[in-house]
DNA sequence: CGTTATATTGAAGTGCGTCAAAAAGTGTGG
DNA sequence: CCACACTTTTTGACGCACTTCAATATAACG
């Protein structure tokens, strides 16, 4: 059930059998969430954190003119709001993009974890810092990359993130959102998103259709995006 | 010396005398850094983290066309690279914008801190999650806000962040960077930054000149920016 | 089969970038 | 104190990336 979390962690560090057991005891109570459902609202007090088991979720913020920025995408094995463990409430909303399965970790149990398992604590701390590293790369995209490069970069990032949890088949992966929502990740309108996708298609780099991304030319896509996976910390290092 | 860190932490939580003492023992060895000096390079192995005592620093990433995105600004009391404690190397560079004073915390000592002081560990974890919350708000700015609103929002954010560490005098604060560097924070060219600043000046909201920000109409600035300080977590909550 | 969401394309408008030059500020040495 | 070099700010003209508005096409669905 939480095996994708272990895959994600073991790409980055050693995880002992005891630590694995502790996580299995901490993360419990499976639940299902339909697509397009807000699972967490900004400001509400939190007493547990959520691990994504299956499906795709996002965090987002809105402006009053109705424009929305998706600030993060989450794939299976990611915590949606582990940062909420120390923040106590969120500064953003969280919603499902596809039907999802989730599991819960009570904050009271996480407190005990920080008291008894310092290495595991640092590893969980690491995962929130990894989220922040992805935020920084998105800031670079939103601030400086062109529309096509932004889209190309996102496709490269998800290729790597999904690959390590076993969710890439050949050169394609499920990416269940529509062009409007993709535009909300990329800081552009649905119309322009459509044009950007057409350019990637015509340049034979990647296609996005019906919630499926097909990478036709990974090297070309990475070159266009100036993608360097270093910010995903895919190296195994003691934390 | 590290009192601004205590101001920052005590806005958010109780900090015991013992914890304060632990931090004083952990953060040592004062150093000076001239302006415009790169203090940390992406990729290099880290064995300590840096606390900013005085001055202004930034983290940034470059693209090959020479465009740069500043992904975070740091004010006195902030760690520059506490995330580096769990990441082990950085995905970005860090440089000083003004002459700075810094102090060091050895990672070996931080490891011991995580083993012996779980609440303090959670508080330090919190500060890295606060950095991430600021990243998210910048993503919203870069993706969805107009140029003027982005600038206005940044001025509001720094007003609050500097205020809690005692670095706002009346309605103004030191913000020692030039228009090019400000543009690198805001995802815009120096030329456009200049025009945006003129608009804020002409609308009598704020002025930025000679490294000094003067807020003329805080409410107006906040309204233009849709600024809501909630993402800065200025409330005292047990972590 | 009709209804609704999603994708696609066109045309026109705008915010921001680019290029270029001038003006103002800053520091240095004489 | 001025002369000079250099950086930073400011402004103008023009171009492009992206938005907006609108219409049509296609797919999804009960």
Short mmCIF file of N, CA and C in Angstrom, two decimals, chain A residues 61 63 69-71 91 132 135-144 185 187, chain B residues 56-61 68-75 78 97 130-146 149-159 161 175 177 181-188 225 227-228 231-232:
data_model
loop_
_atom_site.label_atom_id
_atom_site.label_comp_id
_atom_site.label_asym_id
_atom_site.label_seq_id
_atom_site.Cartn_x
_atom_site.Cartn_y
_atom_site.Cartn_z
N UNK A 61 -3.30 27.90 -5.40
CA UNK A 61 -3.76 29.16 -4.82
C UNK A 61 -4.52 29.93 -5.89
N UNK A 63 -6.34 33.70 -7.25
CA UNK A 63 -6.47 35.15 -7.12
C UNK A 63 -7.93 35.52 -7.30
N UNK A 69 -3.10 29.38 -9.66
CA UNK A 69 -1.77 28.81 -9.88
C UNK A 69 -1.66 27.50 -9.12
N UNK A 70 -1.41 26.43 -9.85
CA UNK A 70 -1.08 25.17 -9.20
C UNK A 70 0.39 25.26 -8.81
N UNK A 71 0.68 25.11 -7.52
CA UNK A 71 2.05 25.30 -7.05
C UNK A 71 2.80 23.99 -6.93
N UNK A 91 -1.31 27.04 3.72
CA UNK A 91 -1.46 28.35 3.07
C UNK A 91 -2.11 28.20 1.69
N UNK A 132 10.28 21.63 -1.76
CA UNK A 132 10.72 23.02 -1.91
C UNK A 132 11.66 23.17 -3.10
N UNK A 135 9.57 23.42 -6.02
CA UNK A 135 9.01 24.78 -6.07
C UNK A 135 10.01 25.73 -6.72
N UNK A 136 11.28 25.63 -6.31
CA UNK A 136 12.29 26.56 -6.86
C UNK A 136 12.45 26.38 -8.36
N UNK A 137 12.43 25.13 -8.81
CA UNK A 137 12.57 24.90 -10.25
C UNK A 137 11.35 25.47 -10.98
N UNK A 138 10.20 25.37 -10.37
CA UNK A 138 8.99 25.95 -10.99
C UNK A 138 9.08 27.47 -11.00
N UNK A 139 9.66 28.05 -9.96
CA UNK A 139 9.85 29.50 -9.97
C UNK A 139 10.72 29.90 -11.17
N UNK A 140 11.78 29.12 -11.40
CA UNK A 140 12.64 29.39 -12.56
C UNK A 140 11.84 29.27 -13.84
N UNK A 141 11.03 28.24 -13.96
CA UNK A 141 10.19 28.06 -15.14
C UNK A 141 9.25 29.24 -15.33
N UNK A 142 8.51 29.55 -14.26
CA UNK A 142 7.48 30.59 -14.36
C UNK A 142 8.08 31.96 -14.62
N UNK A 143 9.27 32.19 -14.03
CA UNK A 143 9.87 33.50 -14.17
C UNK A 143 10.65 33.69 -15.45
N UNK A 144 11.28 32.63 -15.95
CA UNK A 144 12.27 32.83 -17.01
C UNK A 144 12.11 31.96 -18.24
N UNK A 185 -0.79 24.92 -14.07
CA UNK A 185 0.56 24.57 -13.59
C UNK A 185 1.61 25.47 -14.23
N UNK A 187 1.28 28.48 -15.61
CA UNK A 187 1.10 29.93 -15.60
C UNK A 187 0.70 30.48 -16.95
N UNK B 56 21.67 41.21 3.31
CA UNK B 56 20.65 40.61 2.45
C UNK B 56 21.31 39.59 1.52
N UNK B 57 20.73 38.40 1.46
CA UNK B 57 21.26 37.36 0.59
C UNK B 57 20.14 36.82 -0.30
N UNK B 58 20.54 36.13 -1.36
CA UNK B 58 19.54 35.51 -2.23
C UNK B 58 20.01 34.15 -2.72
N UNK B 59 19.03 33.33 -3.08
CA UNK B 59 19.31 32.08 -3.78
C UNK B 59 18.86 32.27 -5.23
N UNK B 60 19.54 31.70 -6.18
CA UNK B 60 19.16 31.90 -7.57
C UNK B 60 19.56 30.74 -8.46
N UNK B 61 18.92 30.70 -9.62
CA UNK B 61 19.25 29.74 -10.66
C UNK B 61 19.37 30.49 -11.97
N UNK B 68 18.34 35.03 -15.22
CA UNK B 68 18.48 34.50 -13.85
C UNK B 68 17.17 34.67 -13.11
N UNK B 69 16.83 33.66 -12.31
CA UNK B 69 15.68 33.80 -11.41
C UNK B 69 16.17 33.72 -9.98
N UNK B 70 15.93 34.75 -9.22
CA UNK B 70 16.16 34.70 -7.78
C UNK B 70 14.96 33.98 -7.18
N UNK B 71 15.21 32.85 -6.49
CA UNK B 71 14.09 32.04 -6.00
C UNK B 71 13.75 32.35 -4.55
N UNK B 72 14.67 33.03 -3.85
CA UNK B 72 14.38 33.40 -2.47
C UNK B 72 15.28 34.54 -2.04
N UNK B 73 14.74 35.38 -1.17
CA UNK B 73 15.52 36.43 -0.53
C UNK B 73 15.65 36.07 0.93
N UNK B 74 16.79 36.39 1.54
CA UNK B 74 16.94 36.09 2.96
C UNK B 74 17.36 37.31 3.75
N UNK B 75 16.66 37.47 4.87
CA UNK B 75 16.88 38.60 5.76
C UNK B 75 17.52 38.09 7.05
N UNK B 78 17.36 34.48 9.09
CA UNK B 78 17.04 33.35 8.21
C UNK B 78 18.26 32.44 8.05
N UNK B 97 23.74 40.05 -1.49
CA UNK B 97 23.36 41.24 -2.26
C UNK B 97 23.98 42.48 -1.64
N UNK B 130 8.58 27.03 6.07
CA UNK B 130 8.20 28.43 5.86
C UNK B 130 8.84 28.95 4.57
N UNK B 131 10.10 28.61 4.35
CA UNK B 131 10.74 28.97 3.08
C UNK B 131 9.92 28.44 1.91
N UNK B 132 9.45 27.21 2.03
CA UNK B 132 8.68 26.61 0.94
C UNK B 132 7.36 27.35 0.74
N UNK B 133 6.74 27.79 1.84
CA UNK B 133 5.48 28.54 1.73
C UNK B 133 5.72 29.84 0.96
N UNK B 134 6.88 30.45 1.20
CA UNK B 134 7.21 31.69 0.47
C UNK B 134 7.45 31.36 -1.00
N UNK B 135 8.12 30.24 -1.26
CA UNK B 135 8.27 29.80 -2.66
C UNK B 135 6.92 29.70 -3.34
N UNK B 136 5.94 29.10 -2.66
CA UNK B 136 4.62 28.93 -3.27
C UNK B 136 3.97 30.26 -3.59
N UNK B 137 4.11 31.21 -2.66
CA UNK B 137 3.51 32.52 -2.93
C UNK B 137 4.22 33.18 -4.12
N UNK B 138 5.51 32.96 -4.25
CA UNK B 138 6.23 33.52 -5.40
C UNK B 138 5.80 32.84 -6.69
N UNK B 139 5.52 31.55 -6.61
CA UNK B 139 5.00 30.86 -7.80
C UNK B 139 3.70 31.51 -8.24
N UNK B 140 2.83 31.81 -7.27
CA UNK B 140 1.57 32.49 -7.60
C UNK B 140 1.85 33.84 -8.24
N UNK B 141 2.79 34.58 -7.67
CA UNK B 141 3.15 35.88 -8.24
C UNK B 141 3.67 35.74 -9.66
N UNK B 142 4.64 34.83 -9.82
CA UNK B 142 5.30 34.70 -11.13
C UNK B 142 4.34 34.17 -12.18
N UNK B 143 3.44 33.29 -11.76
CA UNK B 143 2.54 32.67 -12.72
C UNK B 143 1.32 33.51 -13.05
N UNK B 144 0.82 34.27 -12.07
CA UNK B 144 -0.51 34.86 -12.26
C UNK B 144 -0.62 36.35 -12.01
N UNK B 145 0.26 36.92 -11.18
CA UNK B 145 0.11 38.35 -10.90
C UNK B 145 0.73 39.20 -12.00
N UNK B 146 0.20 40.39 -12.21
CA UNK B 146 0.81 41.33 -13.16
C UNK B 146 2.12 41.87 -12.57
N UNK B 149 1.64 44.21 -9.54
CA UNK B 149 1.17 43.46 -8.38
C UNK B 149 2.30 42.61 -7.80
N UNK B 150 3.14 42.04 -8.66
CA UNK B 150 4.28 41.26 -8.18
C UNK B 150 5.21 42.11 -7.34
N UNK B 151 5.53 43.29 -7.85
CA UNK B 151 6.42 44.18 -7.11
C UNK B 151 5.78 44.60 -5.79
N UNK B 152 4.51 44.98 -5.87
CA UNK B 152 3.80 45.40 -4.67
C UNK B 152 3.79 44.27 -3.64
N UNK B 153 3.56 43.05 -4.11
CA UNK B 153 3.51 41.92 -3.20
C UNK B 153 4.85 41.69 -2.51
N UNK B 154 5.91 41.79 -3.27
CA UNK B 154 7.24 41.59 -2.68
C UNK B 154 7.51 42.65 -1.61
N UNK B 155 7.14 43.88 -1.88
CA UNK B 155 7.36 44.94 -0.89
C UNK B 155 6.55 44.67 0.38
N UNK B 156 5.34 44.15 0.23
CA UNK B 156 4.52 43.80 1.40
C UNK B 156 5.15 42.66 2.18
N UNK B 157 5.61 41.65 1.45
CA UNK B 157 6.22 40.50 2.13
C UNK B 157 7.43 40.93 2.95
N UNK B 158 8.32 41.70 2.34
CA UNK B 158 9.53 42.09 3.04
C UNK B 158 9.22 43.01 4.21
N UNK B 159 8.19 43.83 4.06
CA UNK B 159 7.77 44.67 5.17
C UNK B 159 7.48 43.81 6.40
N UNK B 161 8.38 40.52 6.94
CA UNK B 161 9.52 39.70 7.36
C UNK B 161 10.56 40.54 8.08
N UNK B 175 16.59 47.87 1.56
CA UNK B 175 16.42 46.77 0.61
C UNK B 175 17.52 46.93 -0.45
N UNK B 177 19.37 46.32 -3.10
CA UNK B 177 19.68 45.75 -4.41
C UNK B 177 19.28 46.74 -5.48
N UNK B 181 18.52 43.42 -10.18
CA UNK B 181 18.36 42.31 -9.24
C UNK B 181 16.91 42.19 -8.78
N UNK B 182 16.26 43.33 -8.58
CA UNK B 182 14.83 43.27 -8.24
C UNK B 182 14.06 42.59 -9.36
N UNK B 183 14.42 42.91 -10.60
CA UNK B 183 13.78 42.27 -11.74
C UNK B 183 14.01 40.76 -11.74
N UNK B 184 15.17 40.34 -11.27
CA UNK B 184 15.46 38.91 -11.22
C UNK B 184 14.61 38.20 -10.16
N UNK B 185 14.17 38.92 -9.15
CA UNK B 185 13.22 38.35 -8.19
C UNK B 185 11.83 38.25 -8.82
N UNK B 186 11.49 39.25 -9.62
CA UNK B 186 10.11 39.40 -10.08
C UNK B 186 9.88 38.76 -11.44
N UNK B 187 10.91 38.17 -12.03
CA UNK B 187 10.75 37.56 -13.34
C UNK B 187 10.51 38.56 -14.44
N UNK B 188 11.19 39.69 -14.38
CA UNK B 188 11.03 40.68 -15.45
C UNK B 188 12.36 41.37 -15.74
N UNK B 225 -1.78 44.11 -4.43
CA UNK B 225 -1.04 42.85 -4.51
C UNK B 225 -1.90 41.65 -4.13
N UNK B 227 -2.33 40.93 -1.08
CA UNK B 227 -1.43 40.39 -0.08
C UNK B 227 -2.19 39.93 1.15
N UNK B 228 -1.94 38.70 1.55
CA UNK B 228 -2.51 38.15 2.78
C UNK B 228 -1.38 37.45 3.51
N UNK B 231 0.40 33.27 4.74
CA UNK B 231 1.44 32.34 4.29
C UNK B 231 2.76 32.54 5.00
N UNK B 232 2.87 33.63 5.78
CA UNK B 232 4.11 33.85 6.56
C UNK B 232 4.01 33.25 7.96
#
